[in-house]
């Protein structure tokens, strides 16, 4: 290509990019990491992407209030409120503890956020985070303007978590996941019923243990534990129509899973996994048939080839993407994709390739979707951002 042709193409990109910025009214938060706004891209001719807000570090969770009104957590300990084109911080939220191990990823910190089902009248908001005592904690508060009021800690696990999601079953009960990890070998505890890690818990709105929670083997009364043997659940979705709780979780190398969560059941980690330890050794020598007898196998697992490392989970029901309704959308951290899994056909599709580390997926009342993406992905200069997806 001749130099002047290259220059002309570059100029065209600059003009297109600047038009795009104006049209999208991209918000620049003061503590932004970079000015880089990703261009609008068209994936497979189906999706139009618009940047709604930037300046985040690790935008772990989006919780929609209305079409132009949503909350977003940042793992580094901040909670943001986007409302009609403005982005502001919520004050007075509990301090969270995040840490950065050798691989440069930020772990712990502020993770999920969820509105009480009767938020419109009671203004109650729930968050899950690693507190300064290094334990996974659930707090709730009243959202009054840009303030968190009447902050109450309503659940404290007896250990830390590297991932967490909250999902409501009905107006009075919710689920919260507490994960674990292990590199190169599994951390102990997912099978230990006195250890809150590697579990999905079920609580009442005020944090009390529901009397109809399972009485697990070797115990005499219900605890907060709803299911156990999980590795690191980073997406949860409660399908209210069919009353089914879904959760995805990180395997080690391969063995990422989508599970249907059933009361009192054992999801197998680390007795059995479809994946391998990080040093490529087997997690266990249990066969799938043996695992089927004592644990619940995932409804879907992904191998090492796709390296899903899922985050966020949304089962689409009445989105504007008509052909996707009935499918699950989830982020795929390591390869930086947005994935769609169709349970009818058992097909996994890369919806947006190399879009960045997608942390969460949410649907707006108008049927469009929001996704949140980590800073420094896919390019090291990228700011953490929230994108709106509409059918093209
Ligand atoms: Ca499992």
mmCIF file of C-alpha atoms and ligand atoms in Angstrom:
data_model
loop_
_atom_site.group_PDB
_atom_site.id
_atom_site.type_symbol
_atom_site.label_atom_id
_atom_site.label_comp_id
_atom_site.label_asym_id
_atom_site.label_seq_id
_atom_site.Cartn_x
_atom_site.Cartn_y
_atom_site.Cartn_z
ATOM 1 C CA UNK A 1 0.000 0.000 0.000
ATOM 2 C CA UNK A 2 1.330 3.428 -0.949
ATOM 3 C CA UNK A 3 2.047 5.871 1.910
ATOM 4 C CA UNK A 4 -0.617 8.415 0.862
ATOM 5 C CA UNK A 5 -3.268 5.650 0.729
ATOM 6 C CA UNK A 6 -2.332 4.594 4.250
ATOM 7 C CA UNK A 7 -2.570 8.195 5.434
ATOM 8 C CA UNK A 8 -5.983 8.608 3.813
ATOM 9 C CA UNK A 9 -7.282 5.468 5.506
ATOM 10 C CA UNK A 10 -5.888 6.599 8.851
ATOM 11 C CA UNK A 11 -7.564 10.003 8.462
ATOM 12 C CA UNK A 12 -10.862 8.310 7.625
ATOM 13 C CA UNK A 13 -10.608 6.212 10.802
ATOM 14 C CA UNK A 14 -9.870 9.296 12.891
ATOM 15 C CA UNK A 15 -12.890 11.121 11.433
ATOM 16 C CA UNK A 16 -15.154 8.099 11.922
ATOM 17 C CA UNK A 17 -13.907 7.578 15.470
ATOM 18 C CA UNK A 18 -14.459 11.192 16.472
ATOM 19 C CA UNK A 19 -17.980 11.216 14.981
ATOM 20 C CA UNK A 20 -18.684 8.054 16.907
ATOM 21 C CA UNK A 21 -17.579 9.632 20.184
ATOM 22 C CA UNK A 22 -19.897 12.585 19.784
ATOM 23 C CA UNK A 23 -22.833 10.512 18.759
ATOM 24 C CA UNK A 24 -22.418 8.163 21.682
ATOM 25 C CA UNK A 25 -21.912 10.890 24.264
ATOM 26 C CA UNK A 26 -19.242 8.802 25.861
ATOM 27 C CA UNK A 27 -18.756 9.696 29.490
ATOM 28 C CA UNK A 28 -15.324 10.349 30.840
ATOM 29 C CA UNK A 29 -15.079 9.669 34.527
ATOM 30 C CA UNK A 30 -12.435 11.796 36.283
ATOM 31 C CA UNK A 31 -10.436 8.818 37.543
ATOM 32 C CA UNK A 32 -10.219 7.282 34.123
ATOM 33 C CA UNK A 33 -7.307 5.103 33.172
ATOM 34 C CA UNK A 34 -7.053 6.205 29.581
ATOM 35 C CA UNK A 35 -8.812 8.226 26.930
ATOM 36 C CA UNK A 36 -9.081 5.330 24.554
ATOM 37 C CA UNK A 37 -12.622 4.719 23.400
ATOM 38 C CA UNK A 38 -13.089 1.552 21.420
ATOM 39 C CA UNK A 39 -14.489 2.109 17.966
ATOM 40 C CA UNK A 40 -17.974 0.924 17.243
ATOM 41 C CA UNK A 41 -17.526 -2.517 15.813
ATOM 42 C CA UNK A 42 -19.940 -4.788 14.073
ATOM 43 C CA UNK A 43 -19.770 -8.408 15.033
ATOM 44 C CA UNK A 44 -20.992 -10.861 12.471
ATOM 45 C CA UNK A 45 -23.190 -8.114 11.057
ATOM 46 C CA UNK A 46 -25.663 -8.591 13.906
ATOM 47 C CA UNK A 47 -24.574 -6.371 16.746
ATOM 48 C CA UNK A 48 -24.202 -2.644 17.000
ATOM 49 C CA UNK A 49 -21.993 -1.653 19.890
ATOM 50 C CA UNK A 50 -22.083 1.736 21.577
ATOM 51 C CA UNK A 51 -19.900 2.819 24.465
ATOM 52 C CA UNK A 52 -22.034 4.081 27.347
ATOM 53 C CA UNK A 53 -19.430 4.850 30.028
ATOM 54 C CA UNK A 54 -15.689 4.468 30.525
ATOM 55 C CA UNK A 55 -13.100 4.996 33.228
ATOM 56 C CA UNK A 56 -13.597 1.769 35.146
ATOM 57 C CA UNK A 57 -10.874 -0.571 36.279
ATOM 58 C CA UNK A 58 -12.628 -3.935 36.689
ATOM 59 C CA UNK A 59 -16.370 -3.344 36.267
ATOM 60 C CA UNK A 60 -17.440 -6.615 37.884
ATOM 61 C CA UNK A 61 -21.214 -6.235 37.833
ATOM 62 C CA UNK A 62 -23.998 -4.220 36.244
ATOM 63 C CA UNK A 63 -27.414 -3.981 37.888
ATOM 64 C CA UNK A 64 -30.118 -2.375 35.799
ATOM 65 C CA UNK A 65 -32.696 -0.066 37.369
ATOM 66 C CA UNK A 66 -34.151 1.331 34.136
ATOM 67 C CA UNK A 67 -33.160 1.988 30.517
ATOM 68 C CA UNK A 68 -30.983 4.984 31.375
ATOM 69 C CA UNK A 69 -30.352 4.009 34.958
ATOM 70 C CA UNK A 70 -27.988 1.342 36.249
ATOM 71 C CA UNK A 71 -25.454 0.603 38.973
ATOM 72 C CA UNK A 72 -21.974 -0.775 38.359
ATOM 73 C CA UNK A 73 -19.423 -2.121 40.817
ATOM 74 C CA UNK A 74 -15.699 -1.831 40.314
ATOM 75 C CA UNK A 75 -13.609 -4.565 41.872
ATOM 76 C CA UNK A 76 -11.235 -1.954 43.250
ATOM 77 C CA UNK A 77 -13.961 -0.994 45.721
ATOM 78 C CA UNK A 78 -16.127 1.645 44.083
ATOM 79 C CA UNK A 79 -19.781 1.666 43.234
ATOM 80 C CA UNK A 80 -21.009 3.840 40.374
ATOM 81 C CA UNK A 81 -24.470 4.986 39.385
ATOM 82 C CA UNK A 82 -25.207 5.828 35.759
ATOM 83 C CA UNK A 83 -28.332 7.891 35.307
ATOM 84 C CA UNK A 84 -29.527 9.699 32.182
ATOM 85 C CA UNK A 85 -26.043 10.265 30.815
ATOM 86 C CA UNK A 86 -24.319 11.036 34.111
ATOM 87 C CA UNK A 87 -22.000 8.827 36.094
ATOM 88 C CA UNK A 88 -21.366 9.350 39.790
ATOM 89 C CA UNK A 89 -19.926 7.477 42.778
ATOM 90 C CA UNK A 90 -22.059 6.138 45.596
ATOM 91 C CA UNK A 91 -20.667 7.242 48.952
ATOM 92 C CA UNK A 92 -20.488 5.337 52.199
ATOM 93 C CA UNK A 93 -20.299 1.809 50.798
ATOM 94 C CA UNK A 94 -18.345 -0.666 52.960
ATOM 95 C CA UNK A 95 -14.589 -0.846 52.420
ATOM 96 C CA UNK A 96 -13.469 -3.864 50.468
ATOM 97 C CA UNK A 97 -10.178 -5.681 50.322
ATOM 98 C CA UNK A 98 -8.596 -6.490 46.991
ATOM 99 C CA UNK A 99 -5.170 -7.907 46.320
ATOM 100 C CA UNK A 100 -2.915 -8.511 43.346
ATOM 101 C CA UNK A 101 -1.051 -11.800 43.146
ATOM 102 C CA UNK A 102 1.891 -12.403 40.862
ATOM 103 C CA UNK A 103 -0.203 -12.700 37.697
ATOM 104 C CA UNK A 104 -1.229 -9.020 37.924
ATOM 105 C CA UNK A 105 -4.949 -9.751 38.169
ATOM 106 C CA UNK A 106 -6.836 -7.955 40.922
ATOM 107 C CA UNK A 107 -8.689 -10.459 43.130
ATOM 108 C CA UNK A 108 -11.199 -10.124 45.940
ATOM 109 C CA UNK A 109 -12.632 -6.631 46.286
ATOM 110 C CA UNK A 110 -16.161 -5.462 45.544
ATOM 111 C CA UNK A 111 -17.952 -7.936 43.320
ATOM 112 C CA UNK A 112 -21.659 -8.400 42.755
ATOM 113 C CA UNK A 113 -24.555 -6.027 43.207
ATOM 114 C CA UNK A 114 -28.237 -6.859 43.168
ATOM 115 C CA UNK A 115 -31.425 -4.924 43.744
ATOM 116 C CA UNK A 116 -33.953 -6.256 46.209
ATOM 117 C CA UNK A 117 -36.947 -7.452 44.125
ATOM 118 C CA UNK A 118 -38.993 -4.650 45.721
ATOM 119 C CA UNK A 119 -36.315 -2.028 45.174
ATOM 120 C CA UNK A 120 -38.774 0.416 43.618
ATOM 121 C CA UNK A 121 -40.468 0.789 46.983
ATOM 122 C CA UNK A 122 -37.764 -0.155 49.555
ATOM 123 C CA UNK A 123 -34.593 1.102 47.735
ATOM 124 C CA UNK A 124 -32.590 -1.835 49.133
ATOM 125 C CA UNK A 125 -29.371 -2.815 47.350
ATOM 126 C CA UNK A 126 -27.230 -5.895 48.110
ATOM 127 C CA UNK A 127 -23.493 -6.200 47.476
ATOM 128 C CA UNK A 128 -21.020 -9.051 47.863
ATOM 129 C CA UNK A 129 -17.392 -8.206 48.573
ATOM 130 C CA UNK A 130 -14.248 -9.305 50.359
ATOM 131 C CA UNK A 131 -14.104 -7.168 53.502
ATOM 132 C CA UNK A 132 -10.935 -6.013 55.257
ATOM 133 C CA UNK A 133 -11.036 -9.191 57.357
ATOM 134 C CA UNK A 134 -10.509 -11.044 54.048
ATOM 135 C CA UNK A 135 -13.870 -12.772 54.242
ATOM 136 C CA UNK A 136 -16.597 -12.782 51.625
ATOM 137 C CA UNK A 137 -19.348 -10.567 52.997
ATOM 138 C CA UNK A 138 -22.843 -9.575 51.894
ATOM 139 C CA UNK A 139 -24.112 -6.156 52.914
ATOM 140 C CA UNK A 140 -27.313 -4.338 52.116
ATOM 141 C CA UNK A 141 -28.138 -0.667 52.222
ATOM 142 C CA UNK A 142 -30.746 1.863 51.224
ATOM 143 C CA UNK A 143 -29.821 3.819 48.114
ATOM 144 C CA UNK A 144 -30.710 7.452 48.804
ATOM 145 C CA UNK A 145 -29.455 9.742 46.060
ATOM 146 C CA UNK A 146 -25.711 9.149 45.836
ATOM 147 C CA UNK A 147 -25.493 7.776 49.378
ATOM 148 C CA UNK A 148 -25.619 4.290 50.839
ATOM 149 C CA UNK A 149 -27.657 4.579 54.035
ATOM 150 C CA UNK A 150 -28.383 2.091 56.850
ATOM 151 C CA UNK A 151 -25.534 -0.193 55.754
ATOM 152 C CA UNK A 152 -25.966 -3.639 57.332
ATOM 153 C CA UNK A 153 -23.642 -6.633 57.003
ATOM 154 C CA UNK A 154 -25.989 -9.571 56.728
ATOM 155 C CA UNK A 155 -23.704 -12.482 55.808
ATOM 156 C CA UNK A 156 -20.082 -13.295 56.422
ATOM 157 C CA UNK A 157 -18.464 -16.423 55.018
ATOM 158 C CA UNK A 158 -15.589 -17.956 56.978
ATOM 159 C CA UNK A 159 -13.128 -17.353 54.140
ATOM 160 C CA UNK A 160 -12.150 -15.270 51.151
ATOM 161 C CA UNK A 161 -13.571 -15.594 47.647
ATOM 162 C CA UNK A 162 -12.103 -14.835 44.254
ATOM 163 C CA UNK A 163 -15.559 -14.640 42.655
ATOM 164 C CA UNK A 164 -19.116 -13.986 43.785
ATOM 165 C CA UNK A 165 -22.603 -13.457 42.403
ATOM 166 C CA UNK A 166 -25.973 -12.731 43.980
ATOM 167 C CA UNK A 167 -29.238 -13.928 42.450
ATOM 168 C CA UNK A 168 -32.774 -13.607 43.798
ATOM 169 C CA UNK A 169 -35.081 -16.612 43.933
ATOM 170 C CA UNK A 170 -38.165 -14.612 44.928
ATOM 171 C CA UNK A 171 -39.033 -11.479 46.916
ATOM 172 C CA UNK A 172 -37.550 -12.840 50.138
ATOM 173 C CA UNK A 173 -34.739 -15.314 49.324
ATOM 174 C CA UNK A 174 -31.477 -14.919 47.464
ATOM 175 C CA UNK A 175 -28.455 -17.010 46.514
ATOM 176 C CA UNK A 176 -24.822 -15.920 46.874
ATOM 177 C CA UNK A 177 -21.838 -17.818 45.511
ATOM 178 C CA UNK A 178 -18.495 -18.120 47.291
ATOM 179 C CA UNK A 179 -15.645 -19.406 45.169
ATOM 180 C CA UNK A 180 -12.164 -20.771 45.565
ATOM 181 C CA UNK A 181 -9.278 -21.574 43.300
ATOM 182 C CA UNK A 182 -5.958 -23.338 43.497
ATOM 183 C CA UNK A 183 -2.862 -23.059 41.367
ATOM 184 C CA UNK A 184 -1.380 -25.513 40.571
ATOM 185 C CA UNK A 185 -3.512 -27.791 42.806
ATOM 186 C CA UNK A 186 -7.074 -27.483 44.153
ATOM 187 C CA UNK A 187 -7.488 -25.599 47.409
ATOM 188 C CA UNK A 188 -9.104 -27.875 49.999
ATOM 189 C CA UNK A 189 -12.531 -27.052 51.322
ATOM 190 C CA UNK A 190 -15.161 -27.312 48.570
ATOM 191 C CA UNK A 191 -16.271 -30.684 49.990
ATOM 192 C CA UNK A 192 -15.970 -29.524 53.622
ATOM 193 C CA UNK A 193 -19.436 -28.541 54.847
ATOM 194 C CA UNK A 194 -17.950 -26.408 57.639
ATOM 195 C CA UNK A 195 -16.086 -24.315 55.057
ATOM 196 C CA UNK A 196 -18.209 -21.675 53.329
ATOM 197 C CA UNK A 197 -15.937 -21.551 50.282
ATOM 198 C CA UNK A 198 -16.768 -23.483 47.125
ATOM 199 C CA UNK A 199 -20.466 -23.211 47.950
ATOM 200 C CA UNK A 200 -23.655 -21.581 46.793
ATOM 201 C CA UNK A 201 -25.506 -20.213 49.822
ATOM 202 C CA UNK A 202 -29.190 -19.359 50.164
ATOM 203 C CA UNK A 203 -30.313 -16.665 52.571
ATOM 204 C CA UNK A 204 -33.349 -14.664 53.516
ATOM 205 C CA UNK A 205 -33.464 -10.984 52.649
ATOM 206 C CA UNK A 206 -32.183 -10.035 56.127
ATOM 207 C CA UNK A 207 -29.420 -12.676 56.104
ATOM 208 C CA UNK A 208 -31.202 -15.260 58.239
ATOM 209 C CA UNK A 209 -30.873 -18.924 57.266
ATOM 210 C CA UNK A 210 -34.089 -20.191 55.655
ATOM 211 C CA UNK A 211 -35.622 -23.070 57.607
ATOM 212 C CA UNK A 212 -36.149 -25.001 54.359
ATOM 213 C CA UNK A 213 -32.459 -24.994 53.420
ATOM 214 C CA UNK A 214 -31.019 -28.517 53.116
ATOM 215 C CA UNK A 215 -29.834 -30.508 56.112
ATOM 216 C CA UNK A 216 -26.598 -31.820 54.648
ATOM 217 C CA UNK A 217 -25.061 -35.197 55.380
ATOM 218 C CA UNK A 218 -23.430 -35.249 58.837
ATOM 219 C CA UNK A 219 -25.293 -32.141 60.036
ATOM 220 C CA UNK A 220 -28.456 -31.758 62.071
ATOM 221 C CA UNK A 221 -29.947 -28.467 60.959
ATOM 222 C CA UNK A 222 -30.082 -26.275 57.879
ATOM 223 C CA UNK A 223 -27.107 -24.010 57.237
ATOM 224 C CA UNK A 224 -26.645 -21.260 54.671
ATOM 225 C CA UNK A 225 -25.243 -23.866 52.229
ATOM 226 C CA UNK A 226 -27.590 -24.682 49.332
ATOM 227 C CA UNK A 227 -25.086 -26.639 47.197
ATOM 228 C CA UNK A 228 -21.400 -27.560 47.494
ATOM 229 C CA UNK A 229 -18.397 -28.902 45.579
ATOM 230 C CA UNK A 230 -18.077 -25.740 43.468
ATOM 231 C CA UNK A 231 -14.782 -24.359 42.266
ATOM 232 C CA UNK A 232 -15.285 -20.735 41.307
ATOM 233 C CA UNK A 233 -18.802 -19.708 40.283
ATOM 234 C CA UNK A 234 -18.611 -16.313 38.557
ATOM 235 C CA UNK A 235 -22.028 -16.230 36.947
ATOM 236 C CA UNK A 236 -25.476 -16.984 38.323
ATOM 237 C CA UNK A 237 -28.914 -16.641 36.794
ATOM 238 C CA UNK A 238 -32.248 -17.515 38.327
ATOM 239 C CA UNK A 239 -34.810 -18.358 35.660
ATOM 240 C CA UNK A 240 -38.018 -17.154 37.314
ATOM 241 C CA UNK A 241 -40.269 -18.587 34.590
ATOM 242 C CA UNK A 242 -39.029 -22.142 35.102
ATOM 243 C CA UNK A 243 -37.773 -21.679 38.680
ATOM 244 C CA UNK A 244 -34.287 -22.953 37.861
ATOM 245 C CA UNK A 245 -30.994 -21.626 39.226
ATOM 246 C CA UNK A 246 -28.108 -21.740 36.750
ATOM 247 C CA UNK A 247 -24.468 -21.101 37.584
ATOM 248 C CA UNK A 248 -21.289 -21.200 35.545
ATOM 249 C CA UNK A 249 -17.926 -21.806 37.139
ATOM 250 C CA UNK A 250 -14.242 -21.777 36.322
ATOM 251 C CA UNK A 251 -12.573 -25.130 36.011
ATOM 252 C CA UNK A 252 -8.788 -25.325 36.140
ATOM 253 C CA UNK A 253 -7.333 -26.005 32.652
ATOM 254 C CA UNK A 254 -10.513 -26.868 30.786
ATOM 255 C CA UNK A 255 -13.513 -28.097 32.739
ATOM 256 C CA UNK A 256 -15.395 -24.791 32.825
ATOM 257 C CA UNK A 257 -18.987 -25.646 33.646
ATOM 258 C CA UNK A 258 -22.617 -24.609 33.348
ATOM 259 C CA UNK A 259 -24.653 -26.182 36.130
ATOM 260 C CA UNK A 260 -28.292 -26.441 37.126
ATOM 261 C CA UNK A 261 -28.183 -25.914 40.875
ATOM 262 C CA UNK A 262 -30.289 -28.301 42.935
ATOM 263 C CA UNK A 263 -30.889 -28.083 46.675
ATOM 264 C CA UNK A 264 -28.345 -29.949 48.780
ATOM 265 C CA UNK A 265 -26.367 -31.413 45.869
ATOM 266 C CA UNK A 266 -22.629 -31.937 45.456
ATOM 267 C CA UNK A 267 -21.151 -30.453 42.261
ATOM 268 C CA UNK A 268 -18.031 -32.555 42.490
ATOM 269 C CA UNK A 269 -15.037 -30.251 42.862
ATOM 270 C CA UNK A 270 -12.340 -31.489 43.343
ATOM 271 C CA UNK A 271 -13.465 -35.131 43.429
ATOM 272 C CA UNK A 272 -14.027 -34.936 39.690
ATOM 273 C CA UNK A 273 -13.403 -32.423 36.923
ATOM 274 C CA UNK A 274 -13.436 -32.490 33.142
ATOM 275 C CA UNK A 275 -10.306 -30.299 33.317
ATOM 276 C CA UNK A 276 -6.695 -30.721 34.401
ATOM 277 C CA UNK A 277 -4.612 -29.069 37.097
ATOM 278 C CA UNK A 278 -2.524 -26.100 35.996
ATOM 279 C CA UNK A 279 0.528 -28.349 35.789
ATOM 280 C CA UNK A 280 -1.471 -30.624 33.416
ATOM 281 C CA UNK A 281 -1.796 -33.409 36.010
ATOM 282 C CA UNK A 282 -5.236 -35.010 36.515
ATOM 283 C CA UNK A 283 -7.433 -33.382 39.181
ATOM 284 C CA UNK A 284 -8.505 -36.879 40.291
ATOM 285 C CA UNK A 285 -8.728 -40.423 38.995
ATOM 286 C CA UNK A 286 -12.490 -40.636 39.369
ATOM 287 C CA UNK A 287 -14.248 -41.545 36.125
ATOM 288 C CA UNK A 288 -17.257 -39.639 34.791
ATOM 289 C CA UNK A 289 -19.473 -42.674 35.478
ATOM 290 C CA UNK A 290 -18.281 -42.797 39.105
ATOM 291 C CA UNK A 291 -18.806 -39.041 39.396
ATOM 292 C CA UNK A 292 -22.352 -39.394 38.085
ATOM 293 C CA UNK A 293 -23.182 -41.712 40.982
ATOM 294 C CA UNK A 294 -22.085 -39.367 43.747
ATOM 295 C CA UNK A 295 -22.170 -35.852 42.316
ATOM 296 C CA UNK A 296 -24.134 -33.701 39.862
ATOM 297 C CA UNK A 297 -22.397 -33.273 36.520
ATOM 298 C CA UNK A 298 -22.658 -30.005 34.595
ATOM 299 C CA UNK A 299 -25.314 -29.648 31.893
ATOM 300 C CA UNK A 300 -22.447 -28.334 29.765
ATOM 301 C CA UNK A 301 -18.679 -28.254 30.103
ATOM 302 C CA UNK A 302 -16.061 -26.678 27.871
ATOM 303 C CA UNK A 303 -12.627 -28.072 27.169
ATOM 304 C CA UNK A 304 -9.195 -26.550 27.156
ATOM 305 C CA UNK A 305 -9.526 -25.518 23.481
ATOM 306 C CA UNK A 306 -12.021 -22.745 24.263
ATOM 307 C CA UNK A 307 -10.598 -21.821 27.725
ATOM 308 C CA UNK A 308 -13.895 -20.161 28.523
ATOM 309 C CA UNK A 309 -13.112 -18.864 32.056
ATOM 310 C CA UNK A 310 -16.689 -17.609 32.353
ATOM 311 C CA UNK A 311 -17.872 -14.432 34.041
ATOM 312 C CA UNK A 312 -21.443 -13.223 34.233
ATOM 313 C CA UNK A 313 -24.437 -15.282 33.131
ATOM 314 C CA UNK A 314 -27.687 -14.175 31.577
ATOM 315 C CA UNK A 315 -30.375 -16.363 30.058
ATOM 316 C CA UNK A 316 -32.062 -14.256 27.420
ATOM 317 C CA UNK A 317 -35.834 -14.375 27.337
ATOM 318 C CA UNK A 318 -37.262 -11.319 25.654
ATOM 319 C CA UNK A 319 -34.231 -9.440 24.382
ATOM 320 C CA UNK A 320 -34.118 -7.510 21.112
ATOM 321 C CA UNK A 321 -31.879 -10.283 19.776
ATOM 322 C CA UNK A 322 -34.841 -12.519 18.936
ATOM 323 C CA UNK A 323 -32.828 -15.459 17.637
ATOM 324 C CA UNK A 324 -30.751 -15.485 20.825
ATOM 325 C CA UNK A 325 -33.675 -15.710 23.249
ATOM 326 C CA UNK A 326 -33.458 -18.996 25.159
ATOM 327 C CA UNK A 327 -29.650 -18.885 25.013
ATOM 328 C CA UNK A 328 -27.143 -18.014 27.725
ATOM 329 C CA UNK A 329 -24.731 -15.135 27.308
ATOM 330 C CA UNK A 330 -21.516 -15.002 29.312
ATOM 331 C CA UNK A 331 -18.165 -13.319 29.293
ATOM 332 C CA UNK A 332 -15.094 -15.353 28.507
ATOM 333 C CA UNK A 333 -12.192 -13.781 30.374
ATOM 334 C CA UNK A 334 -9.024 -15.407 29.134
ATOM 335 C CA UNK A 335 -9.777 -15.278 25.374
ATOM 336 C CA UNK A 336 -11.625 -11.934 25.841
ATOM 337 C CA UNK A 337 -14.822 -12.939 24.058
ATOM 338 C CA UNK A 338 -18.557 -12.683 24.596
ATOM 339 C CA UNK A 339 -20.075 -16.153 24.258
ATOM 340 C CA UNK A 340 -23.546 -17.476 23.571
ATOM 341 C CA UNK A 341 -24.481 -21.002 24.553
ATOM 342 C CA UNK A 342 -27.646 -22.434 23.036
ATOM 343 C CA UNK A 343 -28.897 -25.287 25.269
ATOM 344 C CA UNK A 344 -31.318 -26.475 22.538
ATOM 345 C CA UNK A 345 -28.574 -27.146 19.997
ATOM 346 C CA UNK A 346 -25.624 -27.464 22.442
ATOM 347 C CA UNK A 347 -23.754 -24.916 20.315
ATOM 348 C CA UNK A 348 -21.334 -22.356 21.733
ATOM 349 C CA UNK A 349 -20.868 -19.266 19.596
ATOM 350 C CA UNK A 350 -18.364 -16.451 19.912
ATOM 351 C CA UNK A 351 -20.685 -13.451 19.624
ATOM 352 C CA UNK A 352 -17.986 -10.804 20.017
ATOM 353 C CA UNK A 353 -14.437 -11.889 19.414
ATOM 354 C CA UNK A 354 -11.569 -10.198 21.284
ATOM 355 C CA UNK A 355 -13.918 -7.551 22.665
ATOM 356 C CA UNK A 356 -12.054 -7.614 26.015
ATOM 357 C CA UNK A 357 -12.485 -9.316 29.379
ATOM 358 C CA UNK A 358 -16.287 -9.276 29.684
ATOM 359 C CA UNK A 359 -17.237 -9.329 33.385
ATOM 360 C CA UNK A 360 -20.987 -9.068 33.272
ATOM 361 C CA UNK A 361 -23.970 -9.132 30.961
ATOM 362 C CA UNK A 362 -27.299 -7.434 31.710
ATOM 363 C CA UNK A 363 -30.517 -6.716 29.863
ATOM 364 C CA UNK A 364 -32.266 -3.355 29.761
ATOM 365 C CA UNK A 365 -36.069 -3.114 29.974
ATOM 366 C CA UNK A 366 -36.096 -1.972 26.319
ATOM 367 C CA UNK A 367 -34.494 -5.277 25.264
ATOM 368 C CA UNK A 368 -30.969 -4.069 24.482
ATOM 369 C CA UNK A 369 -28.032 -5.537 26.397
ATOM 370 C CA UNK A 370 -25.212 -4.069 28.453
ATOM 371 C CA UNK A 371 -21.806 -5.661 28.933
ATOM 372 C CA UNK A 372 -18.969 -4.516 31.185
ATOM 373 C CA UNK A 373 -15.329 -4.947 30.166
ATOM 374 C CA UNK A 374 -12.090 -4.758 32.159
ATOM 375 C CA UNK A 375 -9.539 -2.033 31.592
ATOM 376 C CA UNK A 376 -6.377 -2.992 29.679
ATOM 377 C CA UNK A 377 -8.316 -5.387 27.479
ATOM 378 C CA UNK A 378 -8.108 -6.194 24.667
ATOM 379 C CA UNK A 379 -5.401 -3.521 24.361
ATOM 380 C CA UNK A 380 -3.165 -2.427 27.282
ATOM 381 C CA UNK A 381 -4.326 1.192 26.895
ATOM 382 C CA UNK A 382 -8.077 0.414 26.995
ATOM 383 C CA UNK A 383 -10.205 1.874 29.750
ATOM 384 C CA UNK A 384 -12.732 -0.297 31.619
ATOM 385 C CA UNK A 385 -16.092 0.336 29.979
ATOM 386 C CA UNK A 386 -19.766 -0.451 29.621
ATOM 387 C CA UNK A 387 -21.090 -1.131 26.145
ATOM 388 C CA UNK A 388 -24.658 -1.245 24.894
ATOM 389 C CA UNK A 389 -25.497 -3.930 22.352
ATOM 390 C CA UNK A 390 -28.410 -3.559 19.953
ATOM 391 C CA UNK A 391 -29.371 -5.559 16.877
ATOM 392 C CA UNK A 392 -27.948 -3.861 13.869
HETATM 393 CA CA1 LIG B 1 -18.607 -29.735 38.808
#
